[in-house]
Short mmCIF file of N, CA and C in Angstrom, two decimals:
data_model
loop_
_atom_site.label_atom_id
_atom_site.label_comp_id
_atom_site.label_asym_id
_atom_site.label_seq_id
_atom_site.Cartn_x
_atom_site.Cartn_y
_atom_site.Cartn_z
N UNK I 1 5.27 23.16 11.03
CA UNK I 1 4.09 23.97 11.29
C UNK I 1 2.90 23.35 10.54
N UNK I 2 1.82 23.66 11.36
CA UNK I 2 0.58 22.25 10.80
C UNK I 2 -0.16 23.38 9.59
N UNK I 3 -1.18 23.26 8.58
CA UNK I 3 -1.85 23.92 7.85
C UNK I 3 -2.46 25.10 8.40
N UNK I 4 -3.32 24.51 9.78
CA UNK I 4 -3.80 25.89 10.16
C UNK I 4 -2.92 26.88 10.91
N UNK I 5 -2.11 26.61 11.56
CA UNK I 5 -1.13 27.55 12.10
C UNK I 5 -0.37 28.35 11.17
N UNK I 6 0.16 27.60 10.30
CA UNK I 6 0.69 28.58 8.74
C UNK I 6 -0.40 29.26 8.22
N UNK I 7 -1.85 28.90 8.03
CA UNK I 7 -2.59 29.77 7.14
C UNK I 7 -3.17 30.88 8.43
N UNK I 8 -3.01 31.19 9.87
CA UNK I 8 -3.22 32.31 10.61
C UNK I 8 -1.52 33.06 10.51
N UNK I 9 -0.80 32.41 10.68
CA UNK I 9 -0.02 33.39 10.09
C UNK I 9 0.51 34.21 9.62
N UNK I 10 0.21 33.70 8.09
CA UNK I 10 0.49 34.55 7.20
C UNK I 10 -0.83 35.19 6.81
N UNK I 11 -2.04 34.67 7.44
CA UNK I 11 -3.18 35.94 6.97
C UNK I 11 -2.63 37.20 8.00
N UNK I 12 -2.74 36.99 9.35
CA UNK I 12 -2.00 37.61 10.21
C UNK I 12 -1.25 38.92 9.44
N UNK I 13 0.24 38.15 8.84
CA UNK I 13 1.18 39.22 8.77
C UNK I 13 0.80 40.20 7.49
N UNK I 14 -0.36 39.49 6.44
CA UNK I 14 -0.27 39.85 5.64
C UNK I 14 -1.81 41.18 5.92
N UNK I 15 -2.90 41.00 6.51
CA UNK I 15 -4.15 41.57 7.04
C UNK I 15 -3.85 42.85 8.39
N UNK I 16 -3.45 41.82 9.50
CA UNK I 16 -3.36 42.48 10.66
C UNK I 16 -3.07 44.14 10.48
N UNK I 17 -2.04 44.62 9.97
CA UNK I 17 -1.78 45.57 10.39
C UNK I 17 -2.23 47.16 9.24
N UNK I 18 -2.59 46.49 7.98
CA UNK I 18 -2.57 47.18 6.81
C UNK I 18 -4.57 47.52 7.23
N UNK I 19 -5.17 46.27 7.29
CA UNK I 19 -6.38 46.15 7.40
C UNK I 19 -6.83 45.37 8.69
N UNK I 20 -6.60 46.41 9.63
CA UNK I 20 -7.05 45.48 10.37
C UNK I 20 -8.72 45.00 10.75
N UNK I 21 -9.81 45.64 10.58
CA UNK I 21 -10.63 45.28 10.41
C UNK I 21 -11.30 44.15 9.30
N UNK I 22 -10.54 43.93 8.48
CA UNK I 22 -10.57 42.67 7.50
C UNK I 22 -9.97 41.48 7.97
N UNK I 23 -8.92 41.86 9.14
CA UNK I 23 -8.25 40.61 9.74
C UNK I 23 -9.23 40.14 10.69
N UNK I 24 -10.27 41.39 11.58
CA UNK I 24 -10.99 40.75 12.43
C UNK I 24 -12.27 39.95 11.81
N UNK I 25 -12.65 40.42 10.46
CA UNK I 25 -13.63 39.47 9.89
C UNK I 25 -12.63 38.47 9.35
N UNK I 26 -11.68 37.89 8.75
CA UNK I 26 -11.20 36.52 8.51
C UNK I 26 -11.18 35.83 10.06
N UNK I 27 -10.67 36.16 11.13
CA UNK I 27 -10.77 35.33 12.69
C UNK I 27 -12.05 35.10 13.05
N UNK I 28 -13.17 35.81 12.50
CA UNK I 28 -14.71 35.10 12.72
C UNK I 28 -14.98 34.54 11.84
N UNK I 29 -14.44 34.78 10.53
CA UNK I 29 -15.01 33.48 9.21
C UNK I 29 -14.23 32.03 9.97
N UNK I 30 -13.11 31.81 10.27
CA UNK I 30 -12.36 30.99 11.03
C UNK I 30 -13.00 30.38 11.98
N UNK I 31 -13.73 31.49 12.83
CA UNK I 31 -14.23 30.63 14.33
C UNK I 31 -15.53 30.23 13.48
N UNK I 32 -16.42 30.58 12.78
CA UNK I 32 -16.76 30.00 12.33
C UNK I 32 -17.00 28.61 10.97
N UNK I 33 -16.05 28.32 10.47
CA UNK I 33 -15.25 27.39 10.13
C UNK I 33 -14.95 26.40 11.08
N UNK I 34 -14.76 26.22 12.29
CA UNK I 34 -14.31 25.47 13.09
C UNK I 34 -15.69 25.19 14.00
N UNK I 35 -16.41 25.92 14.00
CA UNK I 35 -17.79 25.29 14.35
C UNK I 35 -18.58 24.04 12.93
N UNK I 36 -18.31 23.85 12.30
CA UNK I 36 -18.61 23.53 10.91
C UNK I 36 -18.63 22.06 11.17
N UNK I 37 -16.67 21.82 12.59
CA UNK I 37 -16.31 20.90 11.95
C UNK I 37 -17.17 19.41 12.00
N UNK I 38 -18.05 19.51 12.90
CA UNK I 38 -19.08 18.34 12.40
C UNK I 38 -19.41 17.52 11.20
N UNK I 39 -19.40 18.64 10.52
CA UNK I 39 -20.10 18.26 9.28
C UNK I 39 -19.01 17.98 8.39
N UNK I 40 -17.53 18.88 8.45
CA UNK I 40 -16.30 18.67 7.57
C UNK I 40 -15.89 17.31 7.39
N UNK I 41 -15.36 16.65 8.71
CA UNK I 41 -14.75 15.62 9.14
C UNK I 41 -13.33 15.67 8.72
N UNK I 42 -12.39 15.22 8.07
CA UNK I 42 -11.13 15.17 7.31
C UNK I 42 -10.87 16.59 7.24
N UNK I 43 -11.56 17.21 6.34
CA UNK I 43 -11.38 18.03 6.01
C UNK I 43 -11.89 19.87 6.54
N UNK I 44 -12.12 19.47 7.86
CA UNK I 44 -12.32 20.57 8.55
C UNK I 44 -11.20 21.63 8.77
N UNK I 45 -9.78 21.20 8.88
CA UNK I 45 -8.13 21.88 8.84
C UNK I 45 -8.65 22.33 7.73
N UNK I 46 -8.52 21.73 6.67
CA UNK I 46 -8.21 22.54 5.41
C UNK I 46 -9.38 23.73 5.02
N UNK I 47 -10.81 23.41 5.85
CA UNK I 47 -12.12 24.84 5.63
C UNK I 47 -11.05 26.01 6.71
N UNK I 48 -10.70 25.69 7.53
CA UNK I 48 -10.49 26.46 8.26
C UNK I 48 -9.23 27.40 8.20
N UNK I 49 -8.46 26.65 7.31
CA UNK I 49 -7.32 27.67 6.58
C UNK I 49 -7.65 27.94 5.66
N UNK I 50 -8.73 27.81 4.62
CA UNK I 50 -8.71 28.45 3.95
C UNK I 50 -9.67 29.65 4.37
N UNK I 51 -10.74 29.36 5.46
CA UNK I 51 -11.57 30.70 6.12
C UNK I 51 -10.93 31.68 6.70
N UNK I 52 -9.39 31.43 6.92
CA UNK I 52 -8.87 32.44 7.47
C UNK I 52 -7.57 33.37 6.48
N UNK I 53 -7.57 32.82 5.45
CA UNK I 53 -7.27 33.02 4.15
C UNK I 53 -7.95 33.98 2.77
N UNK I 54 -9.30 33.58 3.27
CA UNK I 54 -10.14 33.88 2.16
C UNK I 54 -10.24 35.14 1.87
N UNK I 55 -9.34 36.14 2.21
CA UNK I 55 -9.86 37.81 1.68
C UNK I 55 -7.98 38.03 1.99
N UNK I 56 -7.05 37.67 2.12
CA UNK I 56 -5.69 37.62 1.90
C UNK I 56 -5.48 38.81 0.69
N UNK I 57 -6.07 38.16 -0.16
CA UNK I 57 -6.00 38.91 -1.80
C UNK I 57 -5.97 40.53 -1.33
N UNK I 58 -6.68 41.07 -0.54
CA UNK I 58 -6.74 42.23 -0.38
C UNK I 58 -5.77 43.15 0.45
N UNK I 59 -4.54 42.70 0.84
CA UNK I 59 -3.56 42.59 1.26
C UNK I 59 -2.41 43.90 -0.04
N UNK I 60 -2.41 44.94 0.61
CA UNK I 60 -2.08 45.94 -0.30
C UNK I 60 -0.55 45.61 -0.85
N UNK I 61 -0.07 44.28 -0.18
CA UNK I 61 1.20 43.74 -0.83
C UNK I 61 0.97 43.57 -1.83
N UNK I 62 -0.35 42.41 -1.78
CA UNK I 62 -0.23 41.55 -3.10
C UNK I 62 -1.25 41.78 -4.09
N UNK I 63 -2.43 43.37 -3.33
CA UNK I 63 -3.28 42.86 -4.46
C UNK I 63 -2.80 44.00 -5.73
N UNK I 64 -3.05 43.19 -6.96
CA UNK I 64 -2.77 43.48 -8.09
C UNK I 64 -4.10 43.49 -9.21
N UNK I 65 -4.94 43.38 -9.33
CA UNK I 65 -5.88 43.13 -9.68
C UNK I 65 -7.32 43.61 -9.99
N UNK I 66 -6.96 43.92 -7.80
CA UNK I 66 -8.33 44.63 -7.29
C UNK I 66 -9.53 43.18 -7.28
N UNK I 67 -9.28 42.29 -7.42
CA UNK I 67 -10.04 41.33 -7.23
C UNK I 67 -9.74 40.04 -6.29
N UNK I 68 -9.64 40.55 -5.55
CA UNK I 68 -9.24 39.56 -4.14
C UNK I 68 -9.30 38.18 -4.51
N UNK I 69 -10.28 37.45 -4.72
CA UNK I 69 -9.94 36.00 -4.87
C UNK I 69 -9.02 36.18 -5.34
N UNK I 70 -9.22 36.45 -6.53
CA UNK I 70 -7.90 35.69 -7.84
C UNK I 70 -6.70 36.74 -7.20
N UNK I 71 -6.73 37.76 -6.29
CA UNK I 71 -5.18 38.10 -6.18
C UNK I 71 -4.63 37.27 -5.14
N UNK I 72 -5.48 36.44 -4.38
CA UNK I 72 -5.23 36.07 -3.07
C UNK I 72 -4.93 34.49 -3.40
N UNK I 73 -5.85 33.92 -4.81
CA UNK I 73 -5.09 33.06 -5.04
C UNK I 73 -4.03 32.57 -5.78
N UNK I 74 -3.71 33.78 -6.61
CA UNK I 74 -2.38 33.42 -7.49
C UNK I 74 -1.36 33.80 -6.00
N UNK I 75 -1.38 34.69 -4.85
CA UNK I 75 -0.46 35.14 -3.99
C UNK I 75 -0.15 33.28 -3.03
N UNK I 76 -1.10 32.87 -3.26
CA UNK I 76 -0.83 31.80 -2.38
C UNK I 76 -0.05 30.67 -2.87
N UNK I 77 -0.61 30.39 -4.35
CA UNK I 77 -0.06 29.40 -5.18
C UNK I 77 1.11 30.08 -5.61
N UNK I 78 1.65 31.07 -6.30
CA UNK I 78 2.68 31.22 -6.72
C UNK I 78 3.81 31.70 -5.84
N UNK I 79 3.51 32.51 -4.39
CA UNK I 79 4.89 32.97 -3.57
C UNK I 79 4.73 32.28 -2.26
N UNK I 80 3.37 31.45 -2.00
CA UNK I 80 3.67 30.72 -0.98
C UNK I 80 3.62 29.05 -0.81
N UNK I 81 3.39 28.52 -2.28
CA UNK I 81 3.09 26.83 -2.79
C UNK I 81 1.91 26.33 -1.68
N UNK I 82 1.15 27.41 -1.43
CA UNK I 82 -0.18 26.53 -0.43
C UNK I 82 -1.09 25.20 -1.28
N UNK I 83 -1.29 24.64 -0.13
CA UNK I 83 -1.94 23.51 -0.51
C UNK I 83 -3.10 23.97 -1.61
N UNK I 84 -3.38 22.80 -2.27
CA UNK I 84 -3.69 23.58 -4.18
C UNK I 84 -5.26 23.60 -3.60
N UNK I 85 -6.07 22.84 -2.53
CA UNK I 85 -7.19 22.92 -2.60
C UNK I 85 -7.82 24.06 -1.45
N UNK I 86 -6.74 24.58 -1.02
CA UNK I 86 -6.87 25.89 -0.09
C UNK I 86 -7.04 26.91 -1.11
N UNK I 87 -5.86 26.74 -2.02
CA UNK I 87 -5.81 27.97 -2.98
C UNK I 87 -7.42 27.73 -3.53
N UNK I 88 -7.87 26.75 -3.94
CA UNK I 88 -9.22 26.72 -5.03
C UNK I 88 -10.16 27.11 -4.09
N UNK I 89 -10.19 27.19 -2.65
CA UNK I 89 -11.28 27.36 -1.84
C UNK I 89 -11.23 29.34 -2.18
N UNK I 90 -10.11 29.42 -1.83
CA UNK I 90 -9.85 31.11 -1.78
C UNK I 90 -10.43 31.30 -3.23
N UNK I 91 -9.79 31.21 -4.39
CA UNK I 91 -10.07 31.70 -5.45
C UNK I 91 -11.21 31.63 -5.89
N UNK I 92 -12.29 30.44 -5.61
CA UNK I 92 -14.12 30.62 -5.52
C UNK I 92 -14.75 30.98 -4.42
N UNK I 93 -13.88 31.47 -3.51
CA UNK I 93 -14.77 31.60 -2.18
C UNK I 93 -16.38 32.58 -2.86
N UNK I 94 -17.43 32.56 -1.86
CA UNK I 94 -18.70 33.32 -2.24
C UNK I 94 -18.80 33.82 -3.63
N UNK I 95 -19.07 32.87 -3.90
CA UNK I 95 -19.41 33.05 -5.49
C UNK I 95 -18.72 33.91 -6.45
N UNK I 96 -17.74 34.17 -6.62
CA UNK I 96 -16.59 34.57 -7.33
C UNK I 96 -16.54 35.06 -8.54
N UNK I 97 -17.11 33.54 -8.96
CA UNK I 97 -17.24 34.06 -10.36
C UNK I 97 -18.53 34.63 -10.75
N UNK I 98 -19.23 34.60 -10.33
CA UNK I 98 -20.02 35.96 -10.55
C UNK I 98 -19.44 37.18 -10.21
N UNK I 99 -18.91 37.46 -9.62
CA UNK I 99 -18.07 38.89 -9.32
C UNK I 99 -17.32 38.98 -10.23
N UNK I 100 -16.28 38.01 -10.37
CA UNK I 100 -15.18 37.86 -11.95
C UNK I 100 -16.20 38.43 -13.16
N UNK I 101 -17.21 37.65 -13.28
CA UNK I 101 -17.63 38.13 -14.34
C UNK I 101 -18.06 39.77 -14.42
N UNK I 102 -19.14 40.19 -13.62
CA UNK I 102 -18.70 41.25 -13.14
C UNK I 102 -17.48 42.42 -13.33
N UNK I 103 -16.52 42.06 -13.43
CA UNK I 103 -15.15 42.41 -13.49
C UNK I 103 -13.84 42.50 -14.63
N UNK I 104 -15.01 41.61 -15.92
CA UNK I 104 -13.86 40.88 -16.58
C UNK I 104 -12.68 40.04 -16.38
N UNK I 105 -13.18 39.43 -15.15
CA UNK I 105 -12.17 38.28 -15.05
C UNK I 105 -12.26 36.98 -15.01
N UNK I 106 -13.75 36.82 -15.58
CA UNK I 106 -14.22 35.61 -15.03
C UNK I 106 -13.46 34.50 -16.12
N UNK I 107 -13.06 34.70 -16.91
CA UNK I 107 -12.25 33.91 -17.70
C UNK I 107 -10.67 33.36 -17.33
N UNK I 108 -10.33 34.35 -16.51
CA UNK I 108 -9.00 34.11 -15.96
C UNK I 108 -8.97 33.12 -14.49
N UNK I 109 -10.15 33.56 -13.69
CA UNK I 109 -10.59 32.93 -12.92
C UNK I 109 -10.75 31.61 -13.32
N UNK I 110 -11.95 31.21 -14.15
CA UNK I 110 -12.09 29.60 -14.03
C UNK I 110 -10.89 28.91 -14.88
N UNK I 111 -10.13 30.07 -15.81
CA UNK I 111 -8.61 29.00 -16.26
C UNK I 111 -7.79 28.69 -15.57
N UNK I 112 -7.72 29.26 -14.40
CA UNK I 112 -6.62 29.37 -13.22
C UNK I 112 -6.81 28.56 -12.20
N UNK I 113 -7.88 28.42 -11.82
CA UNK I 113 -7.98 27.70 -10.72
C UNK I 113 -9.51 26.72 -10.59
N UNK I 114 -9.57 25.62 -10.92
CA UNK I 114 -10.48 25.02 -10.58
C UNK I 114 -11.83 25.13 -9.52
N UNK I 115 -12.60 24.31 -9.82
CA UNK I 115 -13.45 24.83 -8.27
C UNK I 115 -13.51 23.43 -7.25
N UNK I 116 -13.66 23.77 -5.94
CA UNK I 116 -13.16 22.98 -4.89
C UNK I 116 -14.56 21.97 -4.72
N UNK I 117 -14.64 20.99 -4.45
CA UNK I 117 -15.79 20.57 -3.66
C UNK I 117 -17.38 21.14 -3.57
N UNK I 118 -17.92 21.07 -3.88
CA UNK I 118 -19.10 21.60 -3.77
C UNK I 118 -19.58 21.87 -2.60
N UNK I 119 -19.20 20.60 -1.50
CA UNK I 119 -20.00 21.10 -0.30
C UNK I 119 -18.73 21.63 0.74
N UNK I 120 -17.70 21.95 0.20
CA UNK I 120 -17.11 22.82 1.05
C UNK I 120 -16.96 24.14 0.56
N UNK I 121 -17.45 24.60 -1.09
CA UNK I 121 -17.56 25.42 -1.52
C UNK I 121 -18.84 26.61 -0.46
N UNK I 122 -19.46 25.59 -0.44
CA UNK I 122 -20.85 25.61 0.64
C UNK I 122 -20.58 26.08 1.72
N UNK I 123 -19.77 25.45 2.12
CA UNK I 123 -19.15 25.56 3.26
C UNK I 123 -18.12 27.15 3.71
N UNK I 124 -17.30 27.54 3.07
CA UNK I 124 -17.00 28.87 3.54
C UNK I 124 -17.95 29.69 2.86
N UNK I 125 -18.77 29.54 2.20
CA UNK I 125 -19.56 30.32 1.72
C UNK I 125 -20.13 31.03 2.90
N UNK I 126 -20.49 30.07 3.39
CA UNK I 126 -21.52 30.15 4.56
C UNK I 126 -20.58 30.46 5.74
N UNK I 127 -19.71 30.38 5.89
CA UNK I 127 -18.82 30.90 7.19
C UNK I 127 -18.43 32.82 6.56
N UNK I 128 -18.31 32.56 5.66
CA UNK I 128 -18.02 33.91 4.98
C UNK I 128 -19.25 34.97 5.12
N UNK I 129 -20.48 34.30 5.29
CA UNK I 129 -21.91 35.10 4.68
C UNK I 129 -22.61 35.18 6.00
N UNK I 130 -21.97 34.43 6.93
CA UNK I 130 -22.62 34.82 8.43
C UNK I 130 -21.55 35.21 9.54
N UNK I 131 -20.91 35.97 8.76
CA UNK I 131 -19.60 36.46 9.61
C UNK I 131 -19.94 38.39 9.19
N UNK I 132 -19.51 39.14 10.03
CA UNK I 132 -19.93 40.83 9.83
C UNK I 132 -18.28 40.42 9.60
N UNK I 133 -18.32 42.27 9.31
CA UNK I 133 -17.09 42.70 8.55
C UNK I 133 -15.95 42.67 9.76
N UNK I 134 -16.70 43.08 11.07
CA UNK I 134 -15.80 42.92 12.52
C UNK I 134 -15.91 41.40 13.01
N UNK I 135 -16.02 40.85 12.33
CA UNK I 135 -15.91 39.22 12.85
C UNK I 135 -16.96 38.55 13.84
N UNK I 136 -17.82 39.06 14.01
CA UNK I 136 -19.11 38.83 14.93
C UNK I 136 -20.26 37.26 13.98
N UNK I 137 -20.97 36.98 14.52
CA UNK I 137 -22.18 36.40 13.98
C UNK I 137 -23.05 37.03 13.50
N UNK I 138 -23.49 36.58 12.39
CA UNK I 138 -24.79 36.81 11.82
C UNK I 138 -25.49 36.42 10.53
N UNK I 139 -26.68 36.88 10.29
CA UNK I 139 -27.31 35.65 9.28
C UNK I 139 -27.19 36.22 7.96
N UNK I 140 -27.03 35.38 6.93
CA UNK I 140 -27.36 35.28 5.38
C UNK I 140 -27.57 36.89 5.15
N UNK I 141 -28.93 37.05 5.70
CA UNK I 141 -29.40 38.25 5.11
C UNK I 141 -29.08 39.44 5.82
N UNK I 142 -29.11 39.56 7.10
CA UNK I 142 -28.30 40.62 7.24
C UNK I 142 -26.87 41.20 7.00
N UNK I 143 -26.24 39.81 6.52
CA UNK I 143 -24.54 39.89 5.53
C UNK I 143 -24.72 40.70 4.39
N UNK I 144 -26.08 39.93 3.99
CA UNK I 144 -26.43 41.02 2.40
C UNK I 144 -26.82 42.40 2.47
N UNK I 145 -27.57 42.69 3.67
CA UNK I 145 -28.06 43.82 3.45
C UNK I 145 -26.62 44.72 3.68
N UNK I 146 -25.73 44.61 4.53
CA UNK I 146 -24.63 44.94 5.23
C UNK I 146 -24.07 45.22 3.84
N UNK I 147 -23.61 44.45 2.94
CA UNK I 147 -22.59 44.70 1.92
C UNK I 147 -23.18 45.46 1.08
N UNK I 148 -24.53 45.50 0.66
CA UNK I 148 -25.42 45.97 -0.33
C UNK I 148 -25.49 47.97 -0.41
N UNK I 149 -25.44 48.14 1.48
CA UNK I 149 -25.78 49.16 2.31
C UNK I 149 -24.58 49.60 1.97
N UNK I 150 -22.90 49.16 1.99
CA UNK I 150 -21.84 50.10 1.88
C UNK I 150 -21.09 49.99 0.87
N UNK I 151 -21.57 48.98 -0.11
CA UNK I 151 -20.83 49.32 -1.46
C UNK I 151 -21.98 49.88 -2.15
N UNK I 152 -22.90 49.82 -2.27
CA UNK I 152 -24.28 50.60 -2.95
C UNK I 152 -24.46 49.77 -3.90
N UNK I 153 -25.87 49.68 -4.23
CA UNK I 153 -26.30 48.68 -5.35
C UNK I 153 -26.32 48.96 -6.69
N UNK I 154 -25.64 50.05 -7.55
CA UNK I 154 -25.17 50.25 -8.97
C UNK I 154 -24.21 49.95 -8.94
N UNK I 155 -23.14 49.40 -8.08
CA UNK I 155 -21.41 49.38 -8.22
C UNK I 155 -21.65 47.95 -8.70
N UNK I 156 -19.67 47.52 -8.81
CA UNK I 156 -19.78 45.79 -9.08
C UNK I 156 -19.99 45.09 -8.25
N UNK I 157 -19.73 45.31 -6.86
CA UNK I 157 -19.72 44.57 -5.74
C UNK I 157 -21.23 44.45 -5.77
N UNK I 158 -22.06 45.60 -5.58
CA UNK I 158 -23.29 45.66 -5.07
C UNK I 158 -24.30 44.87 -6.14
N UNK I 159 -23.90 44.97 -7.63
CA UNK I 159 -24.22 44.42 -8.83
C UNK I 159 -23.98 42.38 -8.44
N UNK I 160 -23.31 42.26 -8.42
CA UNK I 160 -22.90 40.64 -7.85
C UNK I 160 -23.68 40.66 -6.69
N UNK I 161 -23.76 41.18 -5.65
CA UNK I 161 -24.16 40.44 -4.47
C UNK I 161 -25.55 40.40 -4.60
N UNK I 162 -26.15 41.07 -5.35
CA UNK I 162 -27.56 41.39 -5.71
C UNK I 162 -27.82 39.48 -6.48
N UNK I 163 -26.90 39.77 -7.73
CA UNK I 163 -26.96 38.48 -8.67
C UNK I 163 -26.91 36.90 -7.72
N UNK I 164 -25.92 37.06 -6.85
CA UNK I 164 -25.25 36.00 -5.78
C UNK I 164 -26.13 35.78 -4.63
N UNK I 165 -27.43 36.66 -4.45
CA UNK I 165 -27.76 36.30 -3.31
C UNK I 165 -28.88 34.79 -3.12
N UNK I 166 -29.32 34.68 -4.63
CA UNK I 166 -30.11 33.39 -4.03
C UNK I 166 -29.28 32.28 -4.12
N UNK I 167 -27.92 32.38 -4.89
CA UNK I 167 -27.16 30.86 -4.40
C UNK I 167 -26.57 30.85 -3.36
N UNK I 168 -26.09 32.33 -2.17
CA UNK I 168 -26.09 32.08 -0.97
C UNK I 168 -26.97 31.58 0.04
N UNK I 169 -28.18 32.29 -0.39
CA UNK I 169 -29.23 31.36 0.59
C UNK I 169 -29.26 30.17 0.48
N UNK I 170 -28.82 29.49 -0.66
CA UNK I 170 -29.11 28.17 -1.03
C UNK I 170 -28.09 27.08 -0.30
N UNK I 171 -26.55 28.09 -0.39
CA UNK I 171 -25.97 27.41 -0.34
C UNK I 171 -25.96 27.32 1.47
N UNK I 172 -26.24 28.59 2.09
CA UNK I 172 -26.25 28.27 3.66
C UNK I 172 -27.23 27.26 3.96
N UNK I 173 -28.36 27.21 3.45
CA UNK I 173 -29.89 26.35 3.65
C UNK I 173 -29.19 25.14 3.35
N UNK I 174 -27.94 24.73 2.46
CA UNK I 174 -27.69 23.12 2.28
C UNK I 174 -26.93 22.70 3.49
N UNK I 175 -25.84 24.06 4.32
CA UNK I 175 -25.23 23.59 5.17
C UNK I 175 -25.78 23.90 6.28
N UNK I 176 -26.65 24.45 6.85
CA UNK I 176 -27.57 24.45 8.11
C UNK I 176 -28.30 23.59 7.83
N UNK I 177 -28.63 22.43 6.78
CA UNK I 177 -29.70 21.05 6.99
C UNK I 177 -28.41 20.14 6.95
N UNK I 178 -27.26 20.11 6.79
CA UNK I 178 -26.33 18.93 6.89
C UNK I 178 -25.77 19.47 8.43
N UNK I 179 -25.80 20.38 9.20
CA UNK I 179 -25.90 20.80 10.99
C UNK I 179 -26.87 20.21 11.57
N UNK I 180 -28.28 20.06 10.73
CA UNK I 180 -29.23 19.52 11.80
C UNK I 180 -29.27 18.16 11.59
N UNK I 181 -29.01 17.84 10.29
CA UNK I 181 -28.66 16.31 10.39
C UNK I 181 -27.42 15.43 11.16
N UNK I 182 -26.57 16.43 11.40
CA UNK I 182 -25.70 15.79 11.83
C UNK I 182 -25.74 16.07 13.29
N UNK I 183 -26.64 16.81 13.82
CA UNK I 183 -27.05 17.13 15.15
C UNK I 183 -27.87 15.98 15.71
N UNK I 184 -28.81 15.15 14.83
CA UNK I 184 -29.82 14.96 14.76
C UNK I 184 -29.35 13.34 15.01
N UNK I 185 -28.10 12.80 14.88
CA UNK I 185 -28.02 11.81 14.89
C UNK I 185 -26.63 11.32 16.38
N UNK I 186 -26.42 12.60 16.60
CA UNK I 186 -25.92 12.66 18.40
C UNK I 186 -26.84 12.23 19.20
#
């Protein structure tokens, strides 16, 4: 079984039925991931399992924590031996550790798991941040207002995404100019 077929899978068995509206936003972080792959090259399989991966953690099997990355990436590395740079995509996905910190975990976080690539860090960021919660399209800022609107802005979530939002813009603005560049030369 190839990377991405194992990582729909088991997001699948582990999302689908507990949450299923979290499964339909990982299948649009995915389809979007796979629009990307222009810009990925090599490494477009591995954005794309980990985009369909990336909220696993919340999986009422495994989460332990309450902090999805880090439950989603110790669940991957320790009961399923996933590839180590899938796990590091999951465990920093959208800025993380600002939420960790947030959370008191940000220490456990960066001891545990390294951070992936920069521009594929970029990269599900941005598949993550223009994906709705039902798996549809949409931009940067209406992702923010969306999350801001239903966790409320005194909580932790709403506290981080507030903190996180200008390195999302930043980080979508690096990968929508490496789309037009790479558009640009078709």
């Amino acid at each position: 079984m190839g990377l991405t077929e194992w990582a729909y899978s088991l997001s699948e068995a582990m999302l689908s039925e507990p949450l299923p509206r979290r499964w339909a936003h990982s299948l649009g972080v995915a389809k979007r991931a796979r629009s990307l792959s222009p810009i990925l090259g090599a490494d477009a399989e591995l954005l794309e399992a980990a985009a369909v991966l990336h909220d696993v953690g919340y999986s009422p099997a495994i989460a332990t924590t309450g902090f999805h990355p880090l439950d989603g990436a110790r669940f991957l590395r320790g009961q399923e031996g996933a590839d180590e740079r899938v796990v590091r995509l999951v465990a920093h996905h959208s800025c993380a550790l600002l939420e960790a910190e947030e959370r008191g975990l940000r220490r456990e976080l960066e001891g545990e798991f390294e951070l992936e690539r920069p521009d594929l860090v970029d990269a599900l960021l941005y598949c993550d941040m223009t994906t709705t919660p039902d798996g549809t399209a949409t931009t940067p800022t209406a992702r923010l207002d969306e999350i801001l609107k239903r966790y409320g802005p005194d909580t932790i979530v709403g506290r981080f995404i507030q903190r996180a939002s200008p390195e999302i813009y930043a980080a979508s603005e690096r990968v929508e100019s490496r789309l037009v560049l790479v558009s640009a030369d078709d």
